[in-house]
mmCIF file of N, CA, C and O in Angstrom:
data_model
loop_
_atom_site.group_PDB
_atom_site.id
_atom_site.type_symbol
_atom_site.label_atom_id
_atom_site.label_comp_id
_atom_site.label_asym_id
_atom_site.label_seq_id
_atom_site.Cartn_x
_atom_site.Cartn_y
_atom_site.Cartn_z
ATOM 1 N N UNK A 1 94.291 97.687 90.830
ATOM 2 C CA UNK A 1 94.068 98.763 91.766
ATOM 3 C C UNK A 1 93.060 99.740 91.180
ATOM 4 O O UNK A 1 93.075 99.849 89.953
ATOM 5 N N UNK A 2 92.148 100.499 91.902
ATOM 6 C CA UNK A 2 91.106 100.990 91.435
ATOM 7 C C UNK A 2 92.078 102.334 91.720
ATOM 8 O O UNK A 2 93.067 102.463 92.441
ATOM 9 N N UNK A 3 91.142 103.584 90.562
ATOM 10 C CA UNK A 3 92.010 104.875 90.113
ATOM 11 C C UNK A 3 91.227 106.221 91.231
ATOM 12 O O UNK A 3 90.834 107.376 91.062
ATOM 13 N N UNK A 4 91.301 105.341 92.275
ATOM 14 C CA UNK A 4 90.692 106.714 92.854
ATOM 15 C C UNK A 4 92.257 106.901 94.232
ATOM 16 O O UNK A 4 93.153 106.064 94.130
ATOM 17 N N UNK A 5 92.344 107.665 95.020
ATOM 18 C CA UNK A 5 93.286 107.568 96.296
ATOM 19 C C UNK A 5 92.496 107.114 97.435
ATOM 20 O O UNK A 5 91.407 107.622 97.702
ATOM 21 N N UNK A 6 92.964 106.270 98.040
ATOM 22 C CA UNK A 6 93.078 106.105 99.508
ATOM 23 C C UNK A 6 92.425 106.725 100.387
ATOM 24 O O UNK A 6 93.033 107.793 100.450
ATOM 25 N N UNK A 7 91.505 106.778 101.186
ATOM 26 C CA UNK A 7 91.252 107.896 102.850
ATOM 27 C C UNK A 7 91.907 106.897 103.402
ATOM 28 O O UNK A 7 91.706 105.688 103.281
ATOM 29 N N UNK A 8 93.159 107.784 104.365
ATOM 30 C CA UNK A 8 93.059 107.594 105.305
ATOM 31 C C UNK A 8 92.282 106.856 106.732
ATOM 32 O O UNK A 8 92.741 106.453 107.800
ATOM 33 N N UNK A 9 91.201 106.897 106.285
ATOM 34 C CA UNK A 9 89.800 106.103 107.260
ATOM 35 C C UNK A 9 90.085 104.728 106.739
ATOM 36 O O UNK A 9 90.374 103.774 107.462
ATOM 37 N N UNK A 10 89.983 104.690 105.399
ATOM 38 C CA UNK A 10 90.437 103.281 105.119
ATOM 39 C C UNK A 10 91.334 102.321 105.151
ATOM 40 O O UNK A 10 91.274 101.145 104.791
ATOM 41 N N UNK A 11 92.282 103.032 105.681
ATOM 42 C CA UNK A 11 94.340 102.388 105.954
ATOM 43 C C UNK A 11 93.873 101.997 107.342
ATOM 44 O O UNK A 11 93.977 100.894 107.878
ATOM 45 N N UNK A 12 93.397 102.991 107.769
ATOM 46 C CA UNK A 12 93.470 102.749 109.115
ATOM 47 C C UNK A 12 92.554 101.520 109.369
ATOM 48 O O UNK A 12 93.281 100.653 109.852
ATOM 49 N N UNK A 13 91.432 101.114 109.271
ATOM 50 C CA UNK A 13 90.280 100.222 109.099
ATOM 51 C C UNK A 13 91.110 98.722 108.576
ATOM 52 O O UNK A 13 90.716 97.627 108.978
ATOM 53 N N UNK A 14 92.132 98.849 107.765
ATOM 54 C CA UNK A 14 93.222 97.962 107.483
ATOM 55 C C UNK A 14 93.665 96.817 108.980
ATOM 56 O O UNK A 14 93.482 97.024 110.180
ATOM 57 N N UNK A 15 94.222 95.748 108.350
ATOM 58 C CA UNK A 15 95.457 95.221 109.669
ATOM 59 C C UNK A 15 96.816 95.614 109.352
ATOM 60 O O UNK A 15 96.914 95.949 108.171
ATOM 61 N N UNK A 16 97.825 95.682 109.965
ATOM 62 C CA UNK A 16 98.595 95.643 109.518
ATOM 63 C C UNK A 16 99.587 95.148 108.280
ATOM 64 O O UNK A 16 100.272 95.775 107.472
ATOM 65 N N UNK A 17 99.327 93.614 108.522
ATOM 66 C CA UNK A 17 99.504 92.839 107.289
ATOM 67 C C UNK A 17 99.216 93.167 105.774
ATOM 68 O O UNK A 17 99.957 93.054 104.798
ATOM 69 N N UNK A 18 97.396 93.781 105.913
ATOM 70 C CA UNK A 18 96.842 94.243 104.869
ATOM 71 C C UNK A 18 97.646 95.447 104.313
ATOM 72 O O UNK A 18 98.179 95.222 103.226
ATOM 73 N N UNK A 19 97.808 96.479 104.756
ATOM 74 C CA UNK A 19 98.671 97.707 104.489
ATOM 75 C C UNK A 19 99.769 97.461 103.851
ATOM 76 O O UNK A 19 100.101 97.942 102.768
ATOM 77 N N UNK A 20 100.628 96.354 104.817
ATOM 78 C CA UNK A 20 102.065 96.143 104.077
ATOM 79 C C UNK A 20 102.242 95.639 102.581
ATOM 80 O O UNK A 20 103.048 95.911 101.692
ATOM 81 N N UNK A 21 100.861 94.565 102.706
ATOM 82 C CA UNK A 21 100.752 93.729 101.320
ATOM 83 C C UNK A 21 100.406 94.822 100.048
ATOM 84 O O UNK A 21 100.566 94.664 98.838
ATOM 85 N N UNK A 22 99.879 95.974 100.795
ATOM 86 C CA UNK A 22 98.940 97.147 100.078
ATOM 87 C C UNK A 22 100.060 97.571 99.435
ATOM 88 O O UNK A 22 100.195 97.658 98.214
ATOM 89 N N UNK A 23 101.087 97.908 100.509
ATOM 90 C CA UNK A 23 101.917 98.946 100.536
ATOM 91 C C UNK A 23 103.322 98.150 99.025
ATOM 92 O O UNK A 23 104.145 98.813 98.393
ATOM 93 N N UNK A 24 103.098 96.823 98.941
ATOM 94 C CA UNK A 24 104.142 96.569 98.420
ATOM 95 C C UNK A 24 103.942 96.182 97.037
ATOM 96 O O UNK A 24 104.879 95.993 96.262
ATOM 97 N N UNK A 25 102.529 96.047 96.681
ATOM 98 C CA UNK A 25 101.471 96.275 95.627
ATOM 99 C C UNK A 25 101.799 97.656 94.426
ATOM 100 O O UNK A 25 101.962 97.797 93.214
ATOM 101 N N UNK A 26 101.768 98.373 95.504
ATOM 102 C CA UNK A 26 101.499 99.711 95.501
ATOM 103 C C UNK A 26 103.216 100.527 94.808
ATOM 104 O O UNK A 26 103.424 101.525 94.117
ATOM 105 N N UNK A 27 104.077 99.553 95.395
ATOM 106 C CA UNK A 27 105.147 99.922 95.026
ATOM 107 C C UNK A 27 105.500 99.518 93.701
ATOM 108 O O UNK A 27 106.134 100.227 92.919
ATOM 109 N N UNK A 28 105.148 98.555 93.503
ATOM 110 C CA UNK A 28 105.383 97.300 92.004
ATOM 111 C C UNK A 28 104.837 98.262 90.933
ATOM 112 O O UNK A 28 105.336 98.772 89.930
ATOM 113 N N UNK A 29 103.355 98.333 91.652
ATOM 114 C CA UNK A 29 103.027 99.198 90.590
ATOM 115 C C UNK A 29 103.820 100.478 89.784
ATOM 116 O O UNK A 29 104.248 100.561 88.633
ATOM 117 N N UNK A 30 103.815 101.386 90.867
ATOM 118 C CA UNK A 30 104.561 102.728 91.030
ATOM 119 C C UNK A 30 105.845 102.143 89.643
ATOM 120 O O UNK A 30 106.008 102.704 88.560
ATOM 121 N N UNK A 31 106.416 101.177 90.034
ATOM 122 C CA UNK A 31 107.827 100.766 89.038
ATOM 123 C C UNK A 31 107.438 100.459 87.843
ATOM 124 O O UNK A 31 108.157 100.826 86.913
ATOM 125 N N UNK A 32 106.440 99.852 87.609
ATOM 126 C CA UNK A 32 105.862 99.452 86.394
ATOM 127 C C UNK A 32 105.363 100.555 85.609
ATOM 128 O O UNK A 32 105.521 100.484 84.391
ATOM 129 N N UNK A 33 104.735 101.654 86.148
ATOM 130 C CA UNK A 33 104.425 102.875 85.872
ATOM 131 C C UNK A 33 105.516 103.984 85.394
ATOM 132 O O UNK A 33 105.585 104.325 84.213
ATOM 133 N N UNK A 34 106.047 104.320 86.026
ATOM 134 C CA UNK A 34 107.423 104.942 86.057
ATOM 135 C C UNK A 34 108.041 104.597 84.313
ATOM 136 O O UNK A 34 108.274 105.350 83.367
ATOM 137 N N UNK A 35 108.140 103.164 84.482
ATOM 138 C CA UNK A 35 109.089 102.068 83.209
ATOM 139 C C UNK A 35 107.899 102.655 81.967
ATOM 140 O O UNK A 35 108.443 103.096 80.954
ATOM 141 N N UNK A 36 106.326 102.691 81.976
ATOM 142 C CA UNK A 36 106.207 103.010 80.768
ATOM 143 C C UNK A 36 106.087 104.209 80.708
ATOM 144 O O UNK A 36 106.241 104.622 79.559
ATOM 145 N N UNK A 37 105.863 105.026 81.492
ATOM 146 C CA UNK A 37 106.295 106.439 81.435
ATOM 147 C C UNK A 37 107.589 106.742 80.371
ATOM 148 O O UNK A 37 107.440 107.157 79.222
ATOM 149 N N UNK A 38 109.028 106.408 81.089
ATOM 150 C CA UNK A 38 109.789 106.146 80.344
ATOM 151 C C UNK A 38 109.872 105.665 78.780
ATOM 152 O O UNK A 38 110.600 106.378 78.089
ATOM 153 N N UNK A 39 109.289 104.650 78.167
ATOM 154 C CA UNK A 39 109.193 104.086 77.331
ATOM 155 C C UNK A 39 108.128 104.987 76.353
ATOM 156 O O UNK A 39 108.236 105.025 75.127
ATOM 157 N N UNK A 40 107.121 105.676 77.096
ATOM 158 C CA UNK A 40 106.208 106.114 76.308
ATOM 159 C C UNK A 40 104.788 105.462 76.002
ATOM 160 O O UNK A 40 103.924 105.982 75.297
ATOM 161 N N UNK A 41 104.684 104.129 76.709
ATOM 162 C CA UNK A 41 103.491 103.421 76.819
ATOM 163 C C UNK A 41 102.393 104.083 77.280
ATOM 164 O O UNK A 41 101.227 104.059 76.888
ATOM 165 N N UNK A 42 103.202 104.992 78.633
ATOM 166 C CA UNK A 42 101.454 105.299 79.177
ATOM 167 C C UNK A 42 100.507 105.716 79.409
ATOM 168 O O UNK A 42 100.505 106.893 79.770
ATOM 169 N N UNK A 43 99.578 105.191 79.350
ATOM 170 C CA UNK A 43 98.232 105.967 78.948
ATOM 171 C C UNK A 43 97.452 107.153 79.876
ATOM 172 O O UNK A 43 96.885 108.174 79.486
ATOM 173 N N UNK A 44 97.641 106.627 81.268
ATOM 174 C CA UNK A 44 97.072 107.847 82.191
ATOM 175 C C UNK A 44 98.506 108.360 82.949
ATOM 176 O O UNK A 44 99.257 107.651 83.618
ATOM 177 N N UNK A 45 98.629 109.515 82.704
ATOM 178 C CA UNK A 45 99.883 109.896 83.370
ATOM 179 C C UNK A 45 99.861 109.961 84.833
ATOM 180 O O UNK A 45 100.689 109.595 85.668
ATOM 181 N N UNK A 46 98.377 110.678 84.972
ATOM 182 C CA UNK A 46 97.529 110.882 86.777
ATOM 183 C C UNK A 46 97.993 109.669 87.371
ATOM 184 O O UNK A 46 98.611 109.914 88.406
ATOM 185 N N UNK A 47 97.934 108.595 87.133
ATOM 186 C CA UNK A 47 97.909 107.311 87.250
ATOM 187 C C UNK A 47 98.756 107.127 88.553
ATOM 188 O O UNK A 47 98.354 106.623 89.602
ATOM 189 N N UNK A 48 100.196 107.705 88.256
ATOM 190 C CA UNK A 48 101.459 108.499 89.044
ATOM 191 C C UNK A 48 101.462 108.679 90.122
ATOM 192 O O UNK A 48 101.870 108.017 91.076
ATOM 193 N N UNK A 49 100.808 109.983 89.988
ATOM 194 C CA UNK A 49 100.284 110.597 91.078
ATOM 195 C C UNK A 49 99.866 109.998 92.330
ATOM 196 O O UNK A 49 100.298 110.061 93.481
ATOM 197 N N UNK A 50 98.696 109.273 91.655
ATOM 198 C CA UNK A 50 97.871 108.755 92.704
ATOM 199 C C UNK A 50 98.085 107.371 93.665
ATOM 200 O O UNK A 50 97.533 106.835 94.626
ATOM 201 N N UNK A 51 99.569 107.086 92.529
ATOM 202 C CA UNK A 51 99.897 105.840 93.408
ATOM 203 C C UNK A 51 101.101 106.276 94.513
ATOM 204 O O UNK A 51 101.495 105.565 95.437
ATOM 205 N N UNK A 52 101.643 107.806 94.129
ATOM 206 C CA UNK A 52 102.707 107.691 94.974
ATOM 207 C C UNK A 52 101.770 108.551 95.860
ATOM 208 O O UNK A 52 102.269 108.264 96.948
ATOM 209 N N UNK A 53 100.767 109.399 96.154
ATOM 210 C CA UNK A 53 100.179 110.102 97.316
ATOM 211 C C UNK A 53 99.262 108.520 98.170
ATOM 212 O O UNK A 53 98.971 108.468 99.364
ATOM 213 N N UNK A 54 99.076 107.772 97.467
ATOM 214 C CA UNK A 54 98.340 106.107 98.283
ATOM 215 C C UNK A 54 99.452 105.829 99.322
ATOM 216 O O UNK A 54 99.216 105.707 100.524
ATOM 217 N N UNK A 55 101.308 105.691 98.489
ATOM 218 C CA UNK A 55 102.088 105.150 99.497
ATOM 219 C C UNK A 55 102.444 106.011 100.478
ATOM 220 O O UNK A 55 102.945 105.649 101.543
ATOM 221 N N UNK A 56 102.222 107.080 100.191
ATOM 222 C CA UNK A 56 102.786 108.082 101.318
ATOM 223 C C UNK A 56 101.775 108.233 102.585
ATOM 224 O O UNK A 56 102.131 108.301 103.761
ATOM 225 N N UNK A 57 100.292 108.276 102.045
ATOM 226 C CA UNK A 57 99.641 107.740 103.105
ATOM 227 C C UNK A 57 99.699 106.640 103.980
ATOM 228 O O UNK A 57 100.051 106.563 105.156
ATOM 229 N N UNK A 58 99.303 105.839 103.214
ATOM 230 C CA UNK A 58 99.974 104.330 104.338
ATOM 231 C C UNK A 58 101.373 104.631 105.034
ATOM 232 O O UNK A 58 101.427 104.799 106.253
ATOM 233 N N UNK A 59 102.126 104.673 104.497
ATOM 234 C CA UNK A 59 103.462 105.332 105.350
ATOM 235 C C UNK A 59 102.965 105.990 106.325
ATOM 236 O O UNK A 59 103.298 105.515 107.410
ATOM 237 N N UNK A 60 102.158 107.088 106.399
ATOM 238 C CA UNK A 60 102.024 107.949 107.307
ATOM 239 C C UNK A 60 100.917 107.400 108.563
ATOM 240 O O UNK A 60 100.860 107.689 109.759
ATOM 241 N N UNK A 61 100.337 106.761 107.966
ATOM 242 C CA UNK A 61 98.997 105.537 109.291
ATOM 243 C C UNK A 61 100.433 104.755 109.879
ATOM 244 O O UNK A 61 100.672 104.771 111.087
ATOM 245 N N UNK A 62 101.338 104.087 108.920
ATOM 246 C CA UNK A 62 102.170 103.155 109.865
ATOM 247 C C UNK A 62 103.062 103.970 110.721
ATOM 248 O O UNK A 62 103.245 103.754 111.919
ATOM 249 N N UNK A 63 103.528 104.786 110.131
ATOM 250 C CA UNK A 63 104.270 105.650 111.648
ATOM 251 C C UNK A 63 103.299 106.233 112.491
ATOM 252 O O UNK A 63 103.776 106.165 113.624
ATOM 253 N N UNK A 64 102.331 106.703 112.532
ATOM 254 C CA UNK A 64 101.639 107.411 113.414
ATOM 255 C C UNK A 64 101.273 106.286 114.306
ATOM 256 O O UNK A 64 100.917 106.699 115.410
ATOM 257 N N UNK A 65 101.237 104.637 114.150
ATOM 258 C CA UNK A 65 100.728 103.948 114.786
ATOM 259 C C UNK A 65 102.157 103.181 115.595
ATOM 260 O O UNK A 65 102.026 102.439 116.568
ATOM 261 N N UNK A 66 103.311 103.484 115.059
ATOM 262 C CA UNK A 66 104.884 102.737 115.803
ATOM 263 C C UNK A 66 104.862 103.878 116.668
ATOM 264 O O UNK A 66 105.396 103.517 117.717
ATOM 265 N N UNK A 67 104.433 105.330 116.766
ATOM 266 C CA UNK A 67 104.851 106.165 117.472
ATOM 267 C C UNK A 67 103.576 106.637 118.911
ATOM 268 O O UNK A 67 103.400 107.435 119.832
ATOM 269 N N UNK A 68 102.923 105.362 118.150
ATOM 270 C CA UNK A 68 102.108 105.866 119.429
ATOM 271 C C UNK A 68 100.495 106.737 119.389
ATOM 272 O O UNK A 68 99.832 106.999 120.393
ATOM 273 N N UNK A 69 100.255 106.952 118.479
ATOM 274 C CA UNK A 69 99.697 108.464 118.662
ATOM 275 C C UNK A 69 97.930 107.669 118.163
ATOM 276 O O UNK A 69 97.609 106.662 117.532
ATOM 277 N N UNK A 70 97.448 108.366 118.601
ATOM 278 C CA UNK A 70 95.973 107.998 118.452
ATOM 279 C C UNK A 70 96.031 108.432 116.698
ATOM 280 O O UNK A 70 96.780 109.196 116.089
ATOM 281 N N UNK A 71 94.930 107.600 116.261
ATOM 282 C CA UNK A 71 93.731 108.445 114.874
ATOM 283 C C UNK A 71 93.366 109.494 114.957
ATOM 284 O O UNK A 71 92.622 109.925 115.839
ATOM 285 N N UNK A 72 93.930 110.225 113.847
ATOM 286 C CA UNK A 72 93.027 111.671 114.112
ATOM 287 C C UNK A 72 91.753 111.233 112.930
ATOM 288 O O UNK A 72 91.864 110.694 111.829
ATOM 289 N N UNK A 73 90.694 111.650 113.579
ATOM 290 C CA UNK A 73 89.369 111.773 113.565
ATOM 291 C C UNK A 73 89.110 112.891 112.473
ATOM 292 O O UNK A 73 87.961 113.246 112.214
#
């Protein structure tokens, strides 16, 4: 996974499929991260961050799209 976050423009530009696969990527990671956190392994702490503000985005394209609601622009 590359160390930058997500736009939004880009989830959306996604299929569904893609997102979920993103989304579950994204989670593995997050655990793997977390574990050397814990342990003391790891090297970028930001690292964190940026993977749990990625899932919360995608989360937020997939509900905005079960509920209906256009892209905001």
């Amino acid at each position: 996974m590359s160390d930058r976050p997500l736009k939004a423009e880009e989830i959306r530009s996604m299929s569904m499929e893609e997102r979920l696969r993103l989304l579950n990527e994204l989670k593995l990671e997050l655990a793997r991260l977390l574990t050397q956190a814990k342990t003391g392994t790891l090297t970028n702490v930001a690292r964190i961050r940026i993977v749990r503000k990625n899932i919360a985005r995608i989360l937020t394209v997939i509900n905005e799209e079960r509920k209906g609601r256009k892209a905001h622009a």
